[in-house]
mmCIF file of C-alpha atoms (C1' of nucleotides) in Angstrom:
data_model
loop_
_atom_site.group_PDB
_atom_site.id
_atom_site.type_symbol
_atom_site.label_atom_id
_atom_site.label_comp_id
_atom_site.label_asym_id
_atom_site.label_seq_id
_atom_site.Cartn_x
_atom_site.Cartn_y
_atom_site.Cartn_z
ATOM 1 C CA MET A 1212 -0.151 -0.480 -0.341
ATOM 2 C CA CYS A 1213 1.107 3.418 -0.831
ATOM 3 C CA GLU A 1214 -1.079 5.862 1.079
ATOM 4 C CA ASN A 1215 1.490 7.581 2.995
ATOM 5 C CA PHE A 1216 3.700 8.495 0.336
ATOM 6 C CA PRO A 1217 4.238 11.854 -0.519
ATOM 7 C CA VAL A 1218 1.462 13.439 -2.892
ATOM 8 C CA ALA A 1219 4.214 14.108 -5.211
ATOM 9 C CA SER A 1220 4.937 10.015 -5.935
ATOM 10 C CA TYR A 1221 0.873 10.546 -8.119
ATOM 11 C CA HIS A 1222 2.581 12.701 -10.930
ATOM 12 C CA HIS A 1223 4.554 9.510 -11.516
ATOM 13 C CA GLY A 1224 2.099 7.211 -13.259
ATOM 14 C CA ASN A 1225 0.636 5.918 -9.715
ATOM 15 C CA LEU A 1226 -2.571 7.095 -9.770
ATOM 16 C CA ARG A 1227 -4.588 5.394 -11.498
ATOM 17 C CA ALA A 1228 -3.034 2.705 -9.056
ATOM 18 C CA ALA A 1229 -4.109 5.631 -5.807
ATOM 19 C CA LEU A 1230 -7.674 6.456 -6.663
ATOM 20 C CA ILE A 1231 -8.496 2.675 -6.568
ATOM 21 C CA ASP A 1232 -7.658 2.473 -3.404
ATOM 22 C CA THR A 1233 -9.057 5.361 -1.809
ATOM 23 C CA SER A 1234 -12.275 4.333 -3.849
ATOM 24 C CA LEU A 1235 -11.511 1.137 -1.520
ATOM 25 C CA LYS A 1236 -11.591 3.176 1.748
ATOM 26 C CA LEU A 1237 -13.967 5.511 0.788
ATOM 27 C CA ILE A 1238 -16.809 2.808 -0.118
ATOM 28 C CA GLU A 1239 -15.906 1.039 2.899
ATOM 29 C CA GLU A 1240 -16.454 4.434 5.150
ATOM 30 C CA LYS A 1241 -19.741 5.415 3.333
ATOM 31 C CA GLY A 1242 -20.554 2.606 0.950
ATOM 32 C CA VAL A 1243 -20.400 2.600 -3.206
ATOM 33 C CA ARG A 1244 -23.949 4.891 -3.037
ATOM 34 C CA ALA A 1245 -21.849 7.078 -0.991
ATOM 35 C CA LEU A 1246 -18.494 7.904 -3.671
ATOM 36 C CA THR A 1247 -17.699 11.094 -5.143
ATOM 37 C CA LEU A 1248 -15.258 11.557 -7.999
ATOM 38 C CA ARG A 1249 -14.215 15.022 -6.069
ATOM 39 C CA GLU A 1250 -13.920 13.308 -2.597
ATOM 40 C CA ILE A 1251 -11.713 10.806 -4.829
ATOM 41 C CA GLY A 1252 -9.684 13.526 -5.907
ATOM 42 C CA THR A 1253 -9.157 15.514 -2.819
ATOM 43 C CA ARG A 1254 -8.687 12.675 -0.982
ATOM 44 C CA ALA A 1255 -6.128 11.907 -3.085
ATOM 45 C CA GLY A 1256 -4.050 15.286 -2.921
ATOM 46 C CA VAL A 1257 -4.856 15.731 -6.707
ATOM 47 C CA SER A 1258 -8.129 17.496 -8.374
ATOM 48 C CA ARG A 1259 -11.696 16.824 -8.451
ATOM 49 C CA THR A 1260 -11.359 15.829 -12.112
ATOM 50 C CA ALA A 1261 -8.076 14.438 -12.730
ATOM 51 C CA ALA A 1262 -9.368 10.967 -12.314
ATOM 52 C CA TYR A 1263 -10.088 11.455 -16.103
ATOM 53 C CA ARG A 1264 -6.979 10.793 -16.914
ATOM 54 C CA HIS A 1265 -7.113 7.268 -15.946
ATOM 55 C CA PHE A 1266 -10.790 6.594 -16.473
ATOM 56 C CA THR A 1267 -13.266 7.427 -19.155
ATOM 57 C CA ASN A 1268 -16.076 8.036 -16.029
ATOM 58 C CA LYS A 1269 -17.090 7.085 -13.106
ATOM 59 C CA ALA A 1270 -18.536 3.842 -14.181
ATOM 60 C CA ASP A 1271 -14.956 2.955 -15.650
ATOM 61 C CA LEU A 1272 -13.902 3.698 -12.290
ATOM 62 C CA LEU A 1273 -16.149 1.374 -11.090
ATOM 63 C CA ALA A 1274 -15.713 -1.826 -13.343
ATOM 64 C CA ALA A 1275 -11.871 -1.385 -12.734
ATOM 65 C CA ILE A 1276 -12.734 -1.925 -9.380
ATOM 66 C CA SER A 1277 -14.594 -4.963 -9.831
ATOM 67 C CA GLU A 1278 -12.637 -7.100 -12.358
ATOM 68 C CA ALA A 1279 -9.499 -6.432 -9.582
ATOM 69 C CA GLY A 1280 -12.245 -7.881 -7.539
ATOM 70 C CA PHE A 1281 -13.309 -10.368 -9.555
ATOM 71 C CA LYS A 1282 -9.547 -11.611 -10.185
ATOM 72 C CA GLU A 1283 -8.757 -11.489 -6.153
ATOM 73 C CA PHE A 1284 -11.717 -13.317 -5.660
ATOM 74 C CA GLY A 1285 -11.231 -15.829 -8.385
ATOM 75 C CA ASP A 1286 -7.793 -16.618 -6.580
ATOM 76 C CA ALA A 1287 -9.317 -17.209 -3.217
ATOM 77 C CA LEU A 1288 -11.672 -19.550 -4.317
ATOM 78 C CA GLU A 1289 -8.496 -21.641 -6.473
ATOM 79 C CA ALA A 1290 -7.103 -21.356 -3.329
ATOM 80 C CA ALA A 1291 -9.259 -22.631 -1.267
ATOM 81 C CA ARG A 1292 -10.609 -26.149 -4.151
ATOM 82 C CA GLN A 1293 -6.779 -26.678 -4.055
ATOM 83 C CA GLN A 1294 -6.012 -27.053 -0.104
ATOM 84 C CA ALA A 1295 -8.801 -29.079 1.162
ATOM 85 C CA ILE A 1296 -9.226 -32.171 0.143
ATOM 86 C CA ASP A 1297 -11.756 -33.836 1.828
ATOM 87 C CA SER A 1298 -14.936 -31.719 1.329
ATOM 88 C CA PRO A 1299 -13.694 -29.338 -0.990
ATOM 89 C CA LEU A 1300 -16.781 -27.998 -1.032
ATOM 90 C CA GLU A 1301 -17.329 -26.344 2.257
ATOM 91 C CA ALA A 1302 -13.840 -24.778 2.135
ATOM 92 C CA MET A 1303 -14.890 -22.995 -1.296
ATOM 93 C CA ALA A 1304 -18.266 -22.246 0.880
ATOM 94 C CA VAL A 1305 -15.673 -20.873 3.903
ATOM 95 C CA ALA A 1306 -13.264 -18.819 1.309
ATOM 96 C CA TYR A 1307 -16.318 -17.513 -0.707
ATOM 97 C CA VAL A 1308 -17.878 -16.136 2.096
ATOM 98 C CA ARG A 1309 -15.122 -14.713 4.156
ATOM 99 C CA PHE A 1310 -13.540 -13.140 1.073
ATOM 100 C CA ALA A 1311 -16.804 -11.074 1.206
ATOM 101 C CA SER A 1312 -17.043 -10.325 4.683
ATOM 102 C CA GLN A 1313 -12.584 -9.468 4.634
ATOM 103 C CA HIS A 1314 -13.084 -7.923 1.184
ATOM 104 C CA SER A 1315 -16.561 -5.547 1.856
ATOM 105 C CA ALA A 1316 -15.869 -2.818 -0.406
ATOM 106 C CA HIS A 1317 -14.847 -4.914 -3.837
ATOM 107 C CA TYR A 1318 -17.469 -7.753 -3.142
ATOM 108 C CA GLU A 1319 -20.488 -4.224 -3.132
ATOM 109 C CA VAL A 1320 -18.607 -3.094 -6.218
ATOM 110 C CA MET A 1321 -18.715 -6.859 -7.914
ATOM 111 C CA PHE A 1322 -22.179 -7.416 -6.976
ATOM 112 C CA GLU A 1323 -23.632 -3.722 -7.292
ATOM 113 C CA ASP A 1324 -26.012 -3.773 -10.139
ATOM 114 C CA SER A 1325 -27.261 -6.844 -8.935
ATOM 115 C CA SER A 1326 -26.770 -8.958 -12.122
ATOM 116 C CA VAL A 1327 -24.410 -10.766 -13.034
ATOM 117 C CA PRO A 1328 -21.667 -10.035 -14.095
ATOM 118 C CA GLY A 1329 -19.993 -11.561 -16.945
ATOM 119 C CA GLY A 1330 -16.117 -10.263 -17.788
ATOM 120 C CA GLU A 1331 -12.842 -12.708 -17.383
ATOM 121 C CA TYR A 1332 -12.311 -12.720 -14.507
ATOM 122 C CA ALA A 1333 -15.916 -13.288 -13.186
ATOM 123 C CA VAL A 1334 -16.485 -16.248 -16.015
ATOM 124 C CA ARG A 1335 -13.289 -17.861 -13.738
ATOM 125 C CA ALA A 1336 -14.132 -17.633 -10.617
ATOM 126 C CA PHE A 1337 -17.515 -18.638 -11.235
ATOM 127 C CA ASN A 1338 -16.219 -21.727 -13.195
ATOM 128 C CA ILE A 1339 -13.769 -23.212 -10.519
ATOM 129 C CA LEU A 1340 -17.572 -22.909 -8.412
ATOM 130 C CA GLU A 1341 -19.125 -25.589 -10.741
ATOM 131 C CA GLU A 1342 -15.538 -27.226 -11.493
ATOM 132 C CA THR A 1343 -15.198 -27.495 -7.609
ATOM 133 C CA VAL A 1344 -19.001 -29.408 -7.422
ATOM 134 C CA ARG A 1345 -17.524 -31.679 -10.753
ATOM 135 C CA GLN A 1346 -14.949 -32.577 -8.703
ATOM 136 C CA GLY A 1347 -16.997 -33.801 -5.986
ATOM 137 C CA GLN A 1348 -19.044 -36.100 -7.986
ATOM 138 C CA LYS A 1349 -16.765 -37.587 -9.604
ATOM 139 C CA ALA A 1350 -14.813 -38.190 -5.857
ATOM 140 C CA GLY A 1351 -18.507 -39.941 -5.096
ATOM 141 C CA GLN A 1352 -19.071 -37.053 -2.610
ATOM 142 C CA ILE A 1353 -21.629 -34.897 -4.228
ATOM 143 C CA ARG A 1354 -24.554 -36.138 -5.975
ATOM 144 C CA PRO A 1355 -25.316 -37.108 -9.485
ATOM 145 C CA GLY A 1356 -27.004 -34.215 -11.821
ATOM 146 C CA ASP A 1357 -26.275 -30.979 -13.233
ATOM 147 C CA SER A 1358 -23.203 -29.854 -12.058
ATOM 148 C CA ILE A 1359 -24.350 -26.043 -13.491
ATOM 149 C CA GLN A 1360 -27.842 -26.221 -11.599
ATOM 150 C CA LEU A 1361 -25.722 -27.507 -8.214
ATOM 151 C CA ALA A 1362 -23.419 -24.694 -8.962
ATOM 152 C CA ARG A 1363 -25.979 -22.460 -9.052
ATOM 153 C CA LEU A 1364 -28.000 -23.298 -6.535
ATOM 154 C CA LEU A 1365 -24.275 -22.956 -4.214
ATOM 155 C CA TRP A 1366 -23.406 -19.958 -5.634
ATOM 156 C CA SER A 1367 -26.829 -18.890 -4.320
ATOM 157 C CA LEU A 1368 -26.493 -19.789 -0.549
ATOM 158 C CA VAL A 1369 -23.344 -18.173 -0.150
ATOM 159 C CA HIS A 1370 -24.430 -14.622 -2.411
ATOM 160 C CA GLY A 1371 -26.977 -14.680 0.424
ATOM 161 C CA ILE A 1372 -25.026 -15.443 3.307
ATOM 162 C CA SER A 1373 -22.734 -12.260 2.328
ATOM 163 C CA THR A 1374 -25.122 -9.810 1.314
ATOM 164 C CA LEU A 1375 -28.331 -10.485 4.309
ATOM 165 C CA ARG A 1376 -25.186 -11.448 6.507
ATOM 166 C CA LEU A 1377 -27.996 -12.166 9.151
ATOM 167 C CA ASP A 1378 -25.292 -14.140 12.132
ATOM 168 C CA PRO A 1379 -22.848 -12.789 13.448
ATOM 169 C CA ASP A 1380 -19.643 -15.066 12.493
ATOM 170 C CA PRO A 1381 -20.089 -15.375 8.847
ATOM 171 C CA THR A 1382 -17.423 -18.670 8.892
ATOM 172 C CA ASN A 1383 -19.159 -20.556 11.379
ATOM 173 C CA PHE A 1384 -22.592 -20.087 10.016
ATOM 174 C CA THR A 1385 -21.525 -20.875 6.800
ATOM 175 C CA ILE A 1386 -19.699 -24.224 8.515
ATOM 176 C CA PHE A 1387 -23.560 -24.578 9.177
ATOM 177 C CA CYS A 1388 -24.923 -23.951 5.926
ATOM 178 C CA ALA A 1389 -22.705 -26.533 4.804
ATOM 179 C CA GLU A 1390 -23.082 -29.261 6.578
ATOM 180 C CA VAL A 1391 -27.652 -29.097 6.244
ATOM 181 C CA LEU A 1392 -27.153 -28.915 2.925
ATOM 182 C CA ARG A 1393 -24.528 -31.887 2.487
ATOM 183 C CA THR A 1394 -26.825 -33.872 4.168
ATOM 184 C CA GLY A 1395 -30.111 -32.706 3.734
ATOM 185 C CA LEU A 1396 -32.796 -30.302 5.679
ATOM 186 C CA ALA A 1397 -35.018 -33.539 6.407
ATOM 187 C CA ASN A 1398 -35.084 -35.654 9.044
ATOM 188 C CA HIS A 1399 -33.519 -38.671 8.643
ATOM 189 C CA SER A 1400 -34.645 -40.578 12.452
ATOM 190 C CA ALA A 1401 -37.720 -40.708 10.924
ATOM 191 C CA MET B 1128 -55.030 1.628 -9.223
ATOM 192 C CA CYS B 1129 -55.340 4.927 -10.286
ATOM 193 C CA GLU B 1130 -52.976 5.742 -14.002
ATOM 194 C CA ASN B 1131 -56.045 6.879 -15.651
ATOM 195 C CA PHE B 1132 -57.271 9.730 -13.187
ATOM 196 C CA PRO B 1133 -56.872 12.878 -13.804
ATOM 197 C CA VAL B 1134 -54.228 14.957 -12.993
ATOM 198 C CA ALA B 1135 -56.727 16.965 -10.460
ATOM 199 C CA SER B 1136 -57.638 13.612 -8.482
ATOM 200 C CA TYR B 1137 -53.834 14.265 -6.591
ATOM 201 C CA HIS B 1138 -55.235 17.324 -5.643
ATOM 202 C CA HIS B 1139 -57.473 15.595 -3.361
ATOM 203 C CA GLY B 1140 -56.127 13.694 -0.701
ATOM 204 C CA ASN B 1141 -54.037 10.846 -2.934
ATOM 205 C CA LEU B 1142 -51.171 12.536 -4.115
ATOM 206 C CA ARG B 1143 -49.022 10.123 -1.551
ATOM 207 C CA ALA B 1144 -50.227 6.668 -2.619
ATOM 208 C CA ALA B 1145 -49.848 8.658 -6.545
ATOM 209 C CA LEU B 1146 -46.553 9.228 -5.645
ATOM 210 C CA ILE B 1147 -45.402 5.617 -4.349
ATOM 211 C CA ASP B 1148 -47.278 4.630 -7.890
ATOM 212 C CA THR B 1149 -44.929 6.668 -10.401
ATOM 213 C CA SER B 1150 -41.754 5.684 -7.996
ATOM 214 C CA LEU B 1151 -42.793 1.566 -8.227
ATOM 215 C CA LYS B 1152 -42.569 2.397 -12.609
ATOM 216 C CA LEU B 1153 -39.751 3.664 -12.279
ATOM 217 C CA ILE B 1154 -37.783 1.561 -10.423
ATOM 218 C CA GLU B 1155 -38.604 -0.500 -12.395
ATOM 219 C CA GLU B 1156 -37.979 1.101 -16.134
ATOM 220 C CA LYS B 1157 -34.535 1.945 -14.658
ATOM 221 C CA GLY B 1158 -33.726 0.936 -11.348
ATOM 222 C CA VAL B 1159 -34.046 2.092 -7.924
ATOM 223 C CA ARG B 1160 -30.324 4.008 -8.685
ATOM 224 C CA ALA B 1161 -31.716 6.066 -11.565
ATOM 225 C CA LEU B 1162 -34.540 7.177 -9.195
ATOM 226 C CA THR B 1163 -35.313 11.454 -8.855
ATOM 227 C CA LEU B 1164 -37.947 12.625 -6.485
ATOM 228 C CA ARG B 1165 -37.866 15.387 -10.076
ATOM 229 C CA GLU B 1166 -38.760 13.232 -12.594
ATOM 230 C CA ILE B 1167 -41.900 11.545 -10.045
ATOM 231 C CA GLY B 1168 -43.030 14.951 -9.765
ATOM 232 C CA THR B 1169 -42.909 15.179 -13.244
ATOM 233 C CA ARG B 1170 -44.115 12.272 -14.598
ATOM 234 C CA ALA B 1171 -47.742 12.608 -11.495
ATOM 235 C CA GLY B 1172 -48.226 15.650 -12.988
ATOM 236 C CA VAL B 1173 -47.426 18.155 -10.152
ATOM 237 C CA SER B 1174 -43.769 20.114 -9.108
ATOM 238 C CA ARG B 1175 -40.814 18.735 -8.069
ATOM 239 C CA THR B 1176 -41.031 19.772 -4.975
ATOM 240 C CA ALA B 1177 -44.624 18.034 -4.221
ATOM 241 C CA ALA B 1178 -43.198 15.392 -2.279
ATOM 242 C CA TYR B 1179 -42.673 16.754 0.546
ATOM 243 C CA ARG B 1180 -46.358 17.469 1.908
ATOM 244 C CA HIS B 1181 -46.750 13.858 1.670
ATOM 245 C CA PHE B 1182 -42.543 12.520 2.817
ATOM 246 C CA THR B 1183 -39.949 14.508 5.164
ATOM 247 C CA ASN B 1184 -37.481 13.374 2.274
ATOM 248 C CA LYS B 1185 -36.541 10.990 -0.723
ATOM 249 C CA ALA B 1186 -34.432 8.058 1.913
ATOM 250 C CA ASP B 1187 -38.813 8.740 3.789
ATOM 251 C CA LEU B 1188 -40.088 7.970 0.318
ATOM 252 C CA LEU B 1189 -38.308 4.996 -0.169
ATOM 253 C CA ALA B 1190 -38.826 3.946 3.476
ATOM 254 C CA ALA B 1191 -42.954 3.791 2.408
ATOM 255 C CA ILE B 1192 -41.883 1.687 -0.151
ATOM 256 C CA SER B 1193 -40.260 -1.107 1.578
ATOM 257 C CA GLU B 1194 -42.578 -1.065 4.569
ATOM 258 C CA ALA B 1195 -45.006 -1.661 1.957
ATOM 259 C CA GLY B 1196 -43.402 -3.583 0.263
ATOM 260 C CA PHE B 1197 -42.339 -5.927 3.438
ATOM 261 C CA LYS B 1198 -46.347 -5.770 4.053
ATOM 262 C CA GLU B 1199 -47.747 -7.674 0.533
ATOM 263 C CA PHE B 1200 -44.838 -9.475 1.162
ATOM 264 C CA GLY B 1201 -45.604 -11.108 4.651
ATOM 265 C CA ASP B 1202 -49.014 -11.531 3.415
ATOM 266 C CA ALA B 1203 -47.904 -14.124 0.305
ATOM 267 C CA LEU B 1204 -45.775 -15.588 2.673
ATOM 268 C CA GLU B 1205 -47.978 -16.016 5.272
ATOM 269 C CA ALA B 1206 -50.794 -17.485 2.065
ATOM 270 C CA ALA B 1207 -48.795 -19.871 1.222
ATOM 271 C CA ARG B 1208 -47.778 -21.178 4.250
ATOM 272 C CA GLN B 1209 -51.121 -21.822 4.937
ATOM 273 C CA GLN B 1210 -52.322 -23.391 1.707
ATOM 274 C CA ALA B 1211 -49.244 -25.454 0.769
ATOM 275 C CA ILE B 1212 -49.497 -28.970 3.894
ATOM 276 C CA ASP B 1213 -47.608 -31.734 2.509
ATOM 277 C CA SER B 1214 -44.269 -29.457 1.443
ATOM 278 C CA PRO B 1215 -45.136 -25.987 3.089
ATOM 279 C CA LEU B 1216 -40.906 -24.833 2.778
ATOM 280 C CA GLU B 1217 -41.195 -25.914 -0.654
ATOM 281 C CA ALA B 1218 -44.020 -23.956 -0.704
ATOM 282 C CA MET B 1219 -42.062 -21.391 0.871
ATOM 283 C CA ALA B 1220 -39.397 -20.684 -0.954
ATOM 284 C CA VAL B 1221 -41.825 -20.987 -3.996
ATOM 285 C CA ALA B 1222 -43.430 -18.094 -2.708
ATOM 286 C CA TYR B 1223 -40.406 -16.107 -1.516
ATOM 287 C CA VAL B 1224 -39.006 -16.114 -5.184
ATOM 288 C CA ARG B 1225 -41.572 -15.795 -6.877
ATOM 289 C CA PHE B 1226 -43.071 -12.085 -5.351
ATOM 290 C CA ALA B 1227 -39.313 -10.891 -5.412
ATOM 291 C CA SER B 1228 -39.576 -11.734 -9.120
ATOM 292 C CA GLN B 1229 -42.870 -10.194 -10.010
ATOM 293 C CA HIS B 1230 -42.183 -7.626 -7.405
ATOM 294 C CA SER B 1231 -38.782 -6.673 -8.609
ATOM 295 C CA ALA B 1232 -39.359 -2.476 -7.467
ATOM 296 C CA HIS B 1233 -40.434 -3.454 -4.657
ATOM 297 C CA TYR B 1234 -38.133 -6.008 -4.040
ATOM 298 C CA GLU B 1235 -35.232 -3.909 -4.863
ATOM 299 C CA VAL B 1236 -36.000 -0.774 -2.372
ATOM 300 C CA MET B 1237 -36.435 -3.554 0.425
ATOM 301 C CA PHE B 1238 -33.200 -5.112 0.399
ATOM 302 C CA GLU B 1239 -31.052 -2.009 -1.270
ATOM 303 C CA ASP B 1240 -29.083 -1.101 1.333
ATOM 304 C CA SER B 1241 -27.990 -4.413 1.467
ATOM 305 C CA SER B 1242 -28.148 -4.370 5.715
ATOM 306 C CA VAL B 1243 -31.286 -6.564 7.244
ATOM 307 C CA PRO B 1244 -33.928 -3.836 7.958
ATOM 308 C CA GLY B 1245 -35.769 -4.114 11.075
ATOM 309 C CA GLY B 1246 -39.301 -2.888 10.252
ATOM 310 C CA GLU B 1247 -42.739 -3.997 11.966
ATOM 311 C CA TYR B 1248 -43.957 -5.817 8.873
ATOM 312 C CA ALA B 1249 -39.803 -7.130 7.498
ATOM 313 C CA VAL B 1250 -39.591 -8.912 10.670
ATOM 314 C CA ARG B 1251 -43.573 -10.562 10.678
ATOM 315 C CA ALA B 1252 -41.907 -11.816 7.403
ATOM 316 C CA PHE B 1253 -39.255 -13.415 8.843
ATOM 317 C CA ASN B 1254 -40.769 -14.341 11.501
ATOM 318 C CA ILE B 1255 -43.461 -16.748 9.591
ATOM 319 C CA LEU B 1256 -39.860 -18.263 7.324
ATOM 320 C CA GLU B 1257 -38.940 -19.292 11.226
ATOM 321 C CA GLU B 1258 -42.230 -20.874 12.251
ATOM 322 C CA THR B 1259 -42.929 -22.648 8.650
ATOM 323 C CA VAL B 1260 -39.196 -24.186 10.457
ATOM 324 C CA ARG B 1261 -40.523 -24.320 13.521
ATOM 325 C CA GLN B 1262 -44.080 -26.274 12.040
ATOM 326 C CA GLY B 1263 -41.645 -28.791 10.184
ATOM 327 C CA GLN B 1264 -39.947 -29.903 12.947
ATOM 328 C CA LYS B 1265 -43.396 -30.638 14.812
ATOM 329 C CA ALA B 1266 -44.466 -32.199 11.263
ATOM 330 C CA GLY B 1267 -41.240 -34.440 11.512
ATOM 331 C CA GLN B 1268 -39.972 -33.682 8.276
ATOM 332 C CA ILE B 1269 -37.675 -30.770 9.103
ATOM 333 C CA ARG B 1270 -34.478 -32.346 11.055
ATOM 334 C CA PRO B 1271 -34.236 -31.185 14.444
ATOM 335 C CA GLY B 1272 -31.356 -28.292 15.971
ATOM 336 C CA ASP B 1273 -31.834 -24.306 15.732
ATOM 337 C CA SER B 1274 -35.106 -23.183 14.158
ATOM 338 C CA ILE B 1275 -33.376 -19.519 13.196
ATOM 339 C CA GLN B 1276 -30.174 -21.165 12.116
ATOM 340 C CA LEU B 1277 -32.431 -23.081 9.811
ATOM 341 C CA ALA B 1278 -34.911 -19.871 8.651
ATOM 342 C CA ARG B 1279 -31.437 -17.928 7.873
ATOM 343 C CA LEU B 1280 -29.829 -20.223 5.907
ATOM 344 C CA LEU B 1281 -33.797 -20.747 4.174
ATOM 345 C CA TRP B 1282 -33.235 -17.216 4.020
ATOM 346 C CA SER B 1283 -29.831 -16.723 2.640
ATOM 347 C CA LEU B 1284 -30.488 -19.213 -0.157
ATOM 348 C CA VAL B 1285 -33.754 -17.731 -1.318
ATOM 349 C CA HIS B 1286 -32.491 -13.938 -1.054
ATOM 350 C CA GLY B 1287 -29.425 -15.471 -3.642
ATOM 351 C CA ILE B 1288 -31.422 -17.115 -5.868
ATOM 352 C CA SER B 1289 -33.751 -14.001 -6.295
ATOM 353 C CA THR B 1290 -30.877 -11.305 -5.856
ATOM 354 C CA LEU B 1291 -28.777 -13.051 -8.984
ATOM 355 C CA ARG B 1292 -31.186 -14.680 -11.354
ATOM 356 C CA LEU B 1293 -28.625 -17.773 -12.158
ATOM 357 C CA ASP B 1294 -31.613 -19.618 -13.964
ATOM 358 C CA PRO B 1295 -33.930 -17.827 -16.180
ATOM 359 C CA ASP B 1296 -36.707 -19.981 -14.488
ATOM 360 C CA PRO B 1297 -36.454 -19.042 -10.986
ATOM 361 C CA THR B 1298 -39.782 -20.887 -9.597
ATOM 362 C CA ASN B 1299 -38.376 -24.273 -11.577
ATOM 363 C CA PHE B 1300 -34.784 -23.304 -9.393
ATOM 364 C CA THR B 1301 -36.657 -23.126 -6.431
ATOM 365 C CA ILE B 1302 -38.137 -26.654 -6.633
ATOM 366 C CA PHE B 1303 -34.987 -27.485 -7.953
ATOM 367 C CA CYS B 1304 -32.981 -26.165 -4.933
ATOM 368 C CA ALA B 1305 -35.667 -27.106 -2.580
ATOM 369 C CA GLU B 1306 -35.162 -30.523 -2.711
ATOM 370 C CA VAL B 1307 -31.332 -31.150 -3.413
ATOM 371 C CA LEU B 1308 -31.686 -28.980 0.319
ATOM 372 C CA ARG B 1309 -34.055 -31.120 1.837
ATOM 373 C CA THR B 1310 -32.588 -34.393 0.309
ATOM 374 C CA GLY B 1311 -29.137 -33.134 0.647
ATOM 375 C CA LEU B 1312 -25.506 -32.658 -1.198
ATOM 376 C CA ALA B 1313 -24.151 -35.630 -0.624
ATOM 377 C CA ASN B 1314 -23.482 -39.033 -2.595
ATOM 378 C CA HIS B 1315 -26.149 -41.204 -1.014
ATOM 379 C CA SER B 1316 -25.793 -44.579 -2.642
ATOM 380 C CA ALA B 1317 -21.416 -43.849 -2.162
ATOM 381 C "C1'" DA C 156 -54.111 22.468 3.778
ATOM 382 C "C1'" DC C 157 -51.675 22.082 -0.200
ATOM 383 C "C1'" DC C 158 -48.666 23.644 -4.109
ATOM 384 C "C1'" DT C 159 -45.448 26.013 -7.185
ATOM 385 C "C1'" DG C 160 -40.931 28.525 -8.020
ATOM 386 C "C1'" DA C 161 -36.515 30.515 -6.836
ATOM 387 C "C1'" DA C 162 -32.541 29.686 -4.487
ATOM 388 C "C1'" DC C 163 -28.453 26.866 -3.342
ATOM 389 C "C1'" DA C 164 -24.939 23.122 -1.860
ATOM 390 C "C1'" DC C 165 -24.430 19.226 -3.736
ATOM 391 C "C1'" DC C 166 -22.779 15.929 -8.452
ATOM 392 C "C1'" DG C 167 -21.178 14.306 -13.268
ATOM 393 C "C1'" DT C 168 -18.680 15.971 -16.812
ATOM 394 C "C1'" DT C 169 -16.912 18.522 -20.861
ATOM 395 C "C1'" DC C 170 -13.230 21.729 -22.218
ATOM 396 C "C1'" DA C 171 -9.312 25.475 -22.761
ATOM 397 C "C1'" DA C 172 -6.006 26.115 -20.598
ATOM 398 C "C1'" DG C 173 -1.848 25.946 -18.247
ATOM 399 C "C1'" DT C 174 3.111 22.633 -17.180
ATOM 400 C "C1'" DA D 253 1.693 13.637 -21.269
ATOM 401 C "C1'" DC D 254 -1.099 14.928 -17.118
ATOM 402 C "C1'" DC D 255 -3.467 18.005 -14.754
ATOM 403 C "C1'" DT D 256 -6.524 21.731 -12.983
ATOM 404 C "C1'" DG D 257 -10.076 25.451 -13.047
ATOM 405 C "C1'" DA D 258 -14.200 27.342 -14.622
ATOM 406 C "C1'" DA D 259 -18.487 26.273 -16.469
ATOM 407 C "C1'" DC D 260 -22.824 23.064 -17.672
ATOM 408 C "C1'" DA D 261 -26.794 20.227 -16.927
ATOM 409 C "C1'" DC D 262 -28.189 17.564 -13.662
ATOM 410 C "C1'" DC D 263 -29.525 16.495 -8.108
ATOM 411 C "C1'" DG D 264 -32.078 16.631 -3.961
ATOM 412 C "C1'" DT D 265 -33.761 19.953 -0.451
ATOM 413 C "C1'" DT D 266 -35.240 25.032 1.914
ATOM 414 C "C1'" DC D 267 -38.057 28.218 1.774
ATOM 415 C "C1'" DA D 268 -40.791 32.443 0.633
ATOM 416 C "C1'" DA D 269 -44.984 32.800 -1.720
ATOM 417 C "C1'" DG D 270 -49.631 31.966 -4.360
ATOM 418 C "C1'" DT D 271 -54.298 29.184 -3.610
#
DNA sequence: ACCTGAACACCGTTCAAGT
DNA sequence: ACCTGAACACCGTTCAAGT
């Protein structure tokens, strides 16, 4: 991070990164809806229109933030999939919810439009989910069936957990949800 | 609905309802973020500041829309619970997703802030979910355990399905999800 | 009581001008 | 190339004034 660099350093070509950095901090503080280009400029030590040298407009800035977020997101999911051998689905779910919780500014921008983004990194991130389902099916851990539909179910669940935040401990709640989803909501002793 | 009434009728005390009606239409067309008080006024045939006679500000208008939405929402969930005897959980899930799909403007406003609303009607709506879980547990259909946590799982899932809309047929996808959730994601034949 | 129109402080965006 | 400051067309909100 470069928040303590002198203002002069922004004039050497890293203003773009500084603007994104500043934006993420402002989003964390007040939410995306309160984000203004003018305040970003002021906080970054440049004029209110300096951002237009690096982004065509505000939407373009947000798109850049979203793309960077999906890249990190995919890396986190990929790491979770490779590490967990016994229960990759639970590991993925936890990694998903943890990312949304710890990178709330990124996550907010990524799913701002309430429509699924179609960017390269977004597609990659969600392909990882589906691959995990197929992997589990091959290993005999997950029921057979349309892996895309099963991945959509999983994705909907972790997205709902992440945006609704009904439980104060997201990780613990996600582990609980993964267990119930795995074994089923039905009463097996009946 | 009163969309075809003469403009003069708005001056007889029903401007408040007309403003909410107009807002919902504008939200359906362009989304909440593009909603402006000025356009609401113009579309309703009054001045750009007429709304301030009925709402303290824009946030208050949105709060009124949200509250009315949660009231209708609760009615829909309650009706679904009372009708379905054999699988109340699936009926609730379908009713939830169908409401979000058919009342997208209302739903968008209701969950705009990405934080759970605490209003009277919102609490009522989600108590119905939990009651359904307890009901299913008493009937021996649903596994025992903390009904609040199980309701939170269900709620997260249907909210995720509603906001992400990964499947073109929300109702059909919800029935699929309810079946998987009921019987479990694990491979039972292994 | 209810509505209007001008006014104020914001915002995104453009553009001529500076280095 | 990169940044600035004035300017324009929008917003939400306030308020004195009209009926």
